[in-house]
Amino acid sequence: MRNNKTSYLLHLADNALILSQRLGEWCGHAPILEQDIAITNITLDILGQARYFYQLASRVDKKDKEEDFYAYYRNEREFKNLLLLEQPNGDWSQTLLRQFFYDSYCILLYSELEKSKDKNIAAIASKAIKEVKYHYKYSSEWVIRLGDGTKESNQKLKNSLNYLWDFTGELFEVAEYEKEMIEKGIAPDVSKFKTTWFNNVTEIFNKANIEVPQTTWFQSGGKSGLHTENLGKLLTDLQYMQRTYPNCTW
Amino acid sequence: MTAKAISQEERFYQLIDKEEKIEPKDWMPEKYRNTMIRQISQHAHSEVVGMLPEGNWISRAPSLRRKAALLAKIQDEAGHGLYLYSAAETLGADREELIEELHIGKAKYSSIFNYPTLSWADIGAIGWLVDGAAIMNQVMLCRTSYGPYSRAMVRICKEESFHQRQGYDILLTLCNGTKEQKEMAQDALNRWWYPSLMMFGPKDDESVHSDYSIKMKIKRFSNDELRQRFVDATVPQAEYLGLKVPDKNLKFNAKTENYSFTEPDWSEFYNVIKGNGPCNKDRIKTRREAFENGKWVRDAAIAYAEKQKQNNKNGKQ
């Protein structure tokens, strides 16, 4: 059994790793060169956040393992990322909407983590929040642009919303390992973010001519290691080299 | 011909003679303009197509540190592509048209990117050999006669040398690793060596554009000169890695201080240029798909910008 703090750090790290793995798929394939550069920039920021959290997790875990161990040698059921983040890129609207949901959430999360009683977590969050604010600007602008662009782009955004919305409920669920962190003032209680997040999403959606779905049922499980089929395939790719040639230096 | 036109022409050749740069607004002969557009756009296409073979390993990079470095490198290449398209636009070319020429197979790009990346060591080999060969060319191009191209090259060269060191470091790590890792590195060198030699273009006596380019100080050294420099610089680096250059005739000549080496198979070179390399079709298909799939995104961005412009106008009234 891992201690709760390690699990919590792995949750934060896995969020960032899995999303950056997805975003990296755009590199070389984006709709225009300028956006290729921009999306890769965001990928790099988020991959950097993953590495900070894994490095801290490895110090807390005290198993004498380095960051790569956590990324490359754990199986699907051990990953604690939000389901939203492992969903495929789909088209540009699906990627940017996923990003917008996550950025809106991370602004709230990292602003609170900046005040964490754990100084190391606070330090990572205070660096990350600067990046996240830029990501948020980028993704929210794209949501508005696509929603208020052409009929076709509006429809595509709606399709993506229809697909992704079910995964947004999990953002506000508290996992078992998180409870102790909340009690100790290390982590914020994410269930309290729900209203602010929802209001913000509504505001942007109004500008994008799309409506917030009225669904009350959401998918759940990622934070405690129960994933969609998408994660296994993603990890197969991610972990291929380390699993094929174990214990090498790269 | 009018007196004014002659003086413009004279001025142009004077600038070339005096080693001064030709700038976008200067008069230039059509042949010079077209040569520059061809060369700069080919270079831009090479950067953008060159993102693909390396991109093939982003998802599978063997460590998070290497993954970040690879992403950053490919992002640099996109940036180079962007400067270069802009440099071509200073000559009156249109970026969309240039890209269209790439997509219909009319425009060329560096043939090296039509070879596949089959193992992680290929990412090291591309950095070391392909970027290494590109640097040989590009260092020369920092002094090229067209101002915007020359300035773009100065910046690009700095980033390329960093990429080359990074590639070499990947191979160094492999060569200090397990037997399998070292074999991976040797296999990569075996496959990338001759295609890298081909990067300098055909032999001097068969090179179509070389004479004019040298006369116009677009190029400063011939293909064969650059190729020789590359071999001389690279062989000792391979020895340091403990890898064997796949050429039985490779020999150091103490008198000339050059290596003599086996020429690449030029029939393969022309075959790949013609479109028959292992990845030509895939590379163009991938680029075309990215562009076509992105059309609705670009259309939406334009439509939105138009609406904003209209709203601002109405707001001001």
JSON list of C-alpha atoms in Angstrom, two decimals, chain A residues 17 20-21 24-25 27-34 36-38 40-41 43-44 47 50-51 54 67-68 71-72 91-93 141-142 144-146 148-150 152-153 156-157 207 209 237-242 244-245 247-250, chain B residues 48 51-52 55 57-69 71-72 74-75 78-79 81-82 85 95-96 120 169-170 173-174 177-178 180-181 184 286-287 290-291 293-301 303-305 307-308 311:
[
{"chain": "A", "resi": 17, "resn": "LEU", "atom": "CA", "xyz": [1.38, 12.73, -18.03]},
{"chain": "A", "resi": 20, "resn": "SER", "atom": "CA", "xyz": [0.58, 15.40, -22.38]},
{"chain": "A", "resi": 21, "resn": "GLN", "atom": "CA", "xyz": [0.85, 11.98, -24.01]},
{"chain": "A", "resi": 24, "resn": "GLY", "atom": "CA", "xyz": [1.86, 15.09, -28.14]},
{"chain": "A", "resi": 25, "resn": "GLU", "atom": "CA", "xyz": [-0.03, 13.16, -30.80]},
{"chain": "A", "resi": 27, "resn": "CYS", "atom": "CA", "xyz": [2.85, 17.40, -33.01]},
{"chain": "A", "resi": 28, "resn": "GLY", "atom": "CA", "xyz": [3.32, 17.50, -36.79]},
{"chain": "A", "resi": 29, "resn": "HIS", "atom": "CA", "xyz": [-0.40, 17.10, -37.48]},
{"chain": "A", "resi": 30, "resn": "ALA", "atom": "CA", "xyz": [-2.12, 20.30, -36.31]},
{"chain": "A", "resi": 31, "resn": "PRO", "atom": "CA", "xyz": [-4.42, 22.31, -38.60]},
{"chain": "A", "resi": 32, "resn": "ILE", "atom": "CA", "xyz": [-1.79, 25.00, -39.16]},
{"chain": "A", "resi": 33, "resn": "LEU", "atom": "CA", "xyz": [1.87, 25.40, -38.32]},
{"chain": "A", "resi": 34, "resn": "GLU", "atom": "CA", "xyz": [1.32, 28.18, -35.74]},
{"chain": "A", "resi": 36, "resn": "ASP", "atom": "CA", "xyz": [1.28, 23.01, -34.09]},
{"chain": "A", "resi": 37, "resn": "ILE", "atom": "CA", "xyz": [3.84, 25.10, -32.23]},
{"chain": "A", "resi": 38, "resn": "ALA", "atom": "CA", "xyz": [1.29, 26.33, -29.69]},
{"chain": "A", "resi": 40, "resn": "THR", "atom": "CA", "xyz": [3.36, 21.45, -28.49]},
{"chain": "A", "resi": 41, "resn": "ASN", "atom": "CA", "xyz": [4.22, 24.28, -26.13]},
{"chain": "A", "resi": 43, "resn": "THR", "atom": "CA", "xyz": [2.30, 19.65, -24.20]},
{"chain": "A", "resi": 44, "resn": "LEU", "atom": "CA", "xyz": [5.77, 20.52, -22.95]},
{"chain": "A", "resi": 47, "resn": "LEU", "atom": "CA", "xyz": [4.79, 17.10, -19.35]},
{"chain": "A", "resi": 50, "resn": "ALA", "atom": "CA", "xyz": [4.07, 15.63, -14.62]},
{"chain": "A", "resi": 51, "resn": "ARG", "atom": "CA", "xyz": [7.80, 15.28, -14.09]},
{"chain": "A", "resi": 54, "resn": "TYR", "atom": "CA", "xyz": [6.61, 12.28, -10.18]},
{"chain": "A", "resi": 67, "resn": "GLU", "atom": "CA", "xyz": [10.37, 9.52, -12.05]},
{"chain": "A", "resi": 68, "resn": "ASP", "atom": "CA", "xyz": [10.43, 7.12, -14.99]},
{"chain": "A", "resi": 71, "resn": "ALA", "atom": "CA", "xyz": [5.45, 6.57, -15.63]},
{"chain": "A", "resi": 72, "resn": "TYR", "atom": "CA", "xyz": [6.71, 3.37, -17.24]},
{"chain": "A", "resi": 91, "resn": "ASP", "atom": "CA", "xyz": [-10.73, 16.42, -33.89]},
{"chain": "A", "resi": 92, "resn": "TRP", "atom": "CA", "xyz": [-9.39, 19.86, -32.93]},
{"chain": "A", "resi": 93, "resn": "SER", "atom": "CA", "xyz": [-12.64, 20.73, -31.14]},
{"chain": "A", "resi": 141, "resn": "GLU", "atom": "CA", "xyz": [-10.48, 31.29, -26.91]},
{"chain": "A", "resi": 142, "resn": "TRP", "atom": "CA", "xyz": [-10.52, 28.28, -29.19]},
{"chain": "A", "resi": 144, "resn": "ILE", "atom": "CA", "xyz": [-15.35, 30.45, -28.42]},
{"chain": "A", "resi": 145, "resn": "ARG", "atom": "CA", "xyz": [-13.80, 30.65, -31.87]},
{"chain": "A", "resi": 146, "resn": "LEU", "atom": "CA", "xyz": [-15.05, 27.21, -32.89]},
{"chain": "A", "resi": 148, "resn": "ASP", "atom": "CA", "xyz": [-18.94, 31.11, -32.90]},
{"chain": "A", "resi": 149, "resn": "GLY", "atom": "CA", "xyz": [-17.05, 30.34, -36.14]},
{"chain": "A", "resi": 150, "resn": "THR", "atom": "CA", "xyz": [-18.92, 28.45, -38.84]},
{"chain": "A", "resi": 152, "resn": "GLU", "atom": "CA", "xyz": [-19.71, 23.25, -39.21]},
{"chain": "A", "resi": 153, "resn": "SER", "atom": "CA", "xyz": [-17.31, 24.17, -36.41]},
{"chain": "A", "resi": 156, "resn": "LYS", "atom": "CA", "xyz": [-18.29, 19.69, -34.33]},
{"chain": "A", "resi": 157, "resn": "LEU", "atom": "CA", "xyz": [-17.89, 21.40, -30.99]},
{"chain": "A", "resi": 207, "resn": "LYS", "atom": "CA", "xyz": [-20.00, 33.22, -25.91]},
{"chain": "A", "resi": 209, "resn": "ASN", "atom": "CA", "xyz": [-23.25, 29.63, -28.76]},
{"chain": "A", "resi": 237, "resn": "ASP", "atom": "CA", "xyz": [2.66, 2.99, -26.58]},
{"chain": "A", "resi": 238, "resn": "LEU", "atom": "CA", "xyz": [4.06, 5.07, -23.75]},
{"chain": "A", "resi": 239, "resn": "GLN", "atom": "CA", "xyz": [5.74, 2.19, -21.96]},
{"chain": "A", "resi": 240, "resn": "TYR", "atom": "CA", "xyz": [6.92, 0.17, -24.96]},
{"chain": "A", "resi": 241, "resn": "MET", "atom": "CA", "xyz": [10.65, 0.86, -24.73]},
{"chain": "A", "resi": 242, "resn": "GLN", "atom": "CA", "xyz": [11.02, 0.47, -20.98]},
{"chain": "A", "resi": 244, "resn": "THR", "atom": "CA", "xyz": [10.84, -4.21, -23.92]},
{"chain": "A", "resi": 245, "resn": "TYR", "atom": "CA", "xyz": [14.29, -3.31, -22.63]},
{"chain": "A", "resi": 247, "resn": "ASN", "atom": "CA", "xyz": [16.51, -1.64, -16.54]},
{"chain": "A", "resi": 248, "resn": "CYS", "atom": "CA", "xyz": [18.38, 0.30, -19.20]},
{"chain": "A", "resi": 249, "resn": "THR", "atom": "CA", "xyz": [19.58, 3.86, -19.09]},
{"chain": "A", "resi": 250, "resn": "TRP", "atom": "CA", "xyz": [18.28, 6.01, -21.93]},
{"chain": "B", "resi": 48, "resn": "VAL", "atom": "CA", "xyz": [7.92, 20.48, -41.77]},
{"chain": "B", "resi": 51, "resn": "MET", "atom": "CA", "xyz": [8.88, 16.62, -38.12]},
{"chain": "B", "resi": 52, "resn": "LEU", "atom": "CA", "xyz": [7.21, 13.36, -39.11]},
{"chain": "B", "resi": 55, "resn": "GLY", "atom": "CA", "xyz": [7.30, 12.54, -34.42]},
{"chain": "B", "resi": 57, "resn": "TRP", "atom": "CA", "xyz": [8.82, 8.35, -31.58]},
{"chain": "B", "resi": 58, "resn": "ILE", "atom": "CA", "xyz": [7.23, 11.00, -29.36]},
{"chain": "B", "resi": 59, "resn": "SER", "atom": "CA", "xyz": [4.70, 8.61, -27.87]},
{"chain": "B", "resi": 60, "resn": "ARG", "atom": "CA", "xyz": [7.35, 5.90, -27.36]},
{"chain": "B", "resi": 61, "resn": "ALA", "atom": "CA", "xyz": [10.32, 7.94, -26.14]},
{"chain": "B", "resi": 62, "resn": "PRO", "atom": "CA", "xyz": [12.05, 5.78, -23.54]},
{"chain": "B", "resi": 63, "resn": "SER", "atom": "CA", "xyz": [12.21, 8.34, -20.73]},
{"chain": "B", "resi": 64, "resn": "LEU", "atom": "CA", "xyz": [10.27, 11.45, -19.79]},
{"chain": "B", "resi": 65, "resn": "ARG", "atom": "CA", "xyz": [13.39, 13.56, -20.14]},
{"chain": "B", "resi": 66, "resn": "ARG", "atom": "CA", "xyz": [13.99, 12.29, -23.69]},
{"chain": "B", "resi": 67, "resn": "LYS", "atom": "CA", "xyz": [10.32, 12.75, -24.53]},
{"chain": "B", "resi": 68, "resn": "ALA", "atom": "CA", "xyz": [10.45, 16.41, -23.50]},
{"chain": "B", "resi": 69, "resn": "ALA", "atom": "CA", "xyz": [13.67, 16.98, -25.46]},
{"chain": "B", "resi": 71, "resn": "LEU", "atom": "CA", "xyz": [9.04, 17.38, -28.40]},
{"chain": "B", "resi": 72, "resn": "ALA", "atom": "CA", "xyz": [11.06, 20.55, -28.01]},
{"chain": "B", "resi": 74, "resn": "ILE", "atom": "CA", "xyz": [10.34, 18.94, -33.25]},
{"chain": "B", "resi": 75, "resn": "GLN", "atom": "CA", "xyz": [8.72, 22.15, -32.11]},
{"chain": "B", "resi": 78, "resn": "ALA", "atom": "CA", "xyz": [8.08, 23.77, -36.88]},
{"chain": "B", "resi": 79, "resn": "GLY", "atom": "CA", "xyz": [9.48, 27.16, -35.89]},
{"chain": "B", "resi": 81, "resn": "GLY", "atom": "CA", "xyz": [9.52, 26.03, -41.10]},
{"chain": "B", "resi": 82, "resn": "LEU", "atom": "CA", "xyz": [7.60, 29.12, -40.11]},
{"chain": "B", "resi": 85, "resn": "TYR", "atom": "CA", "xyz": [7.96, 30.29, -45.21]},
{"chain": "B", "resi": 95, "resn": "ARG", "atom": "CA", "xyz": [2.59, 30.26, -48.30]},
{"chain": "B", "resi": 96, "resn": "GLU", "atom": "CA", "xyz": [-0.63, 28.46, -49.19]},
{"chain": "B", "resi": 120, "resn": "TRP", "atom": "CA", "xyz": [14.79, 4.78, -30.83]},
{"chain": "B", "resi": 169, "resn": "ASP", "atom": "CA", "xyz": [24.06, 12.21, -26.56]},
{"chain": "B", "resi": 170, "resn": "ILE", "atom": "CA", "xyz": [21.25, 9.72, -27.26]},
{"chain": "B", "resi": 173, "resn": "THR", "atom": "CA", "xyz": [24.00, 6.73, -23.88]},
{"chain": "B", "resi": 174, "resn": "LEU", "atom": "CA", "xyz": [23.07, 3.73, -26.03]},
{"chain": "B", "resi": 177, "resn": "GLY", "atom": "CA", "xyz": [24.49, 0.74, -22.37]},
{"chain": "B", "resi": 178, "resn": "THR", "atom": "CA", "xyz": [23.65, -2.91, -22.90]},
{"chain": "B", "resi": 180, "resn": "GLU", "atom": "CA", "xyz": [21.16, -4.63, -27.34]},
{"chain": "B", "resi": 181, "resn": "GLN", "atom": "CA", "xyz": [21.32, -0.88, -27.01]},
{"chain": "B", "resi": 184, "resn": "MET", "atom": "CA", "xyz": [20.46, -0.61, -31.95]},
{"chain": "B", "resi": 286, "resn": "THR", "atom": "CA", "xyz": [0.22, 12.65, -43.69]},
{"chain": "B", "resi": 287, "resn": "ARG", "atom": "CA", "xyz": [0.95, 16.29, -44.46]},
{"chain": "B", "resi": 290, "resn": "ALA", "atom": "CA", "xyz": [-3.25, 17.29, -41.55]},
{"chain": "B", "resi": 291, "resn": "PHE", "atom": "CA", "xyz": [-3.93, 20.20, -43.86]},
{"chain": "B", "resi": 293, "resn": "ASN", "atom": "CA", "xyz": [-8.53, 17.85, -41.79]},
{"chain": "B", "resi": 294, "resn": "GLY", "atom": "CA", "xyz": [-7.62, 21.28, -40.50]},
{"chain": "B", "resi": 295, "resn": "LYS", "atom": "CA", "xyz": [-9.53, 23.18, -43.15]},
{"chain": "B", "resi": 296, "resn": "TRP", "atom": "CA", "xyz": [-12.71, 23.54, -41.12]},
{"chain": "B", "resi": 297, "resn": "VAL", "atom": "CA", "xyz": [-10.63, 24.82, -38.19]},
{"chain": "B", "resi": 298, "resn": "ARG", "atom": "CA", "xyz": [-8.96, 27.48, -40.32]},
{"chain": "B", "resi": 299, "resn": "ASP", "atom": "CA", "xyz": [-12.32, 28.40, -41.86]},
{"chain": "B", "resi": 300, "resn": "ALA", "atom": "CA", "xyz": [-13.84, 28.76, -38.41]},
{"chain": "B", "resi": 301, "resn": "ALA", "atom": "CA", "xyz": [-10.96, 30.96, -37.25]},
{"chain": "B", "resi": 303, "resn": "ALA", "atom": "CA", "xyz": [-15.16, 33.39, -39.91]},
{"chain": "B", "resi": 304, "resn": "TYR", "atom": "CA", "xyz": [-14.81, 34.26, -36.24]},
{"chain": "B", "resi": 305, "resn": "ALA", "atom": "CA", "xyz": [-12.21, 36.94, -36.93]},
{"chain": "B", "resi": 307, "resn": "LYS", "atom": "CA", "xyz": [-17.39, 38.54, -37.10]},
{"chain": "B", "resi": 308, "resn": "GLN", "atom": "CA", "xyz": [-15.20, 40.22, -34.50]},
{"chain": "B", "resi": 311, "resn": "ASN", "atom": "CA", "xyz": [-18.73, 43.74, -34.30]}
]
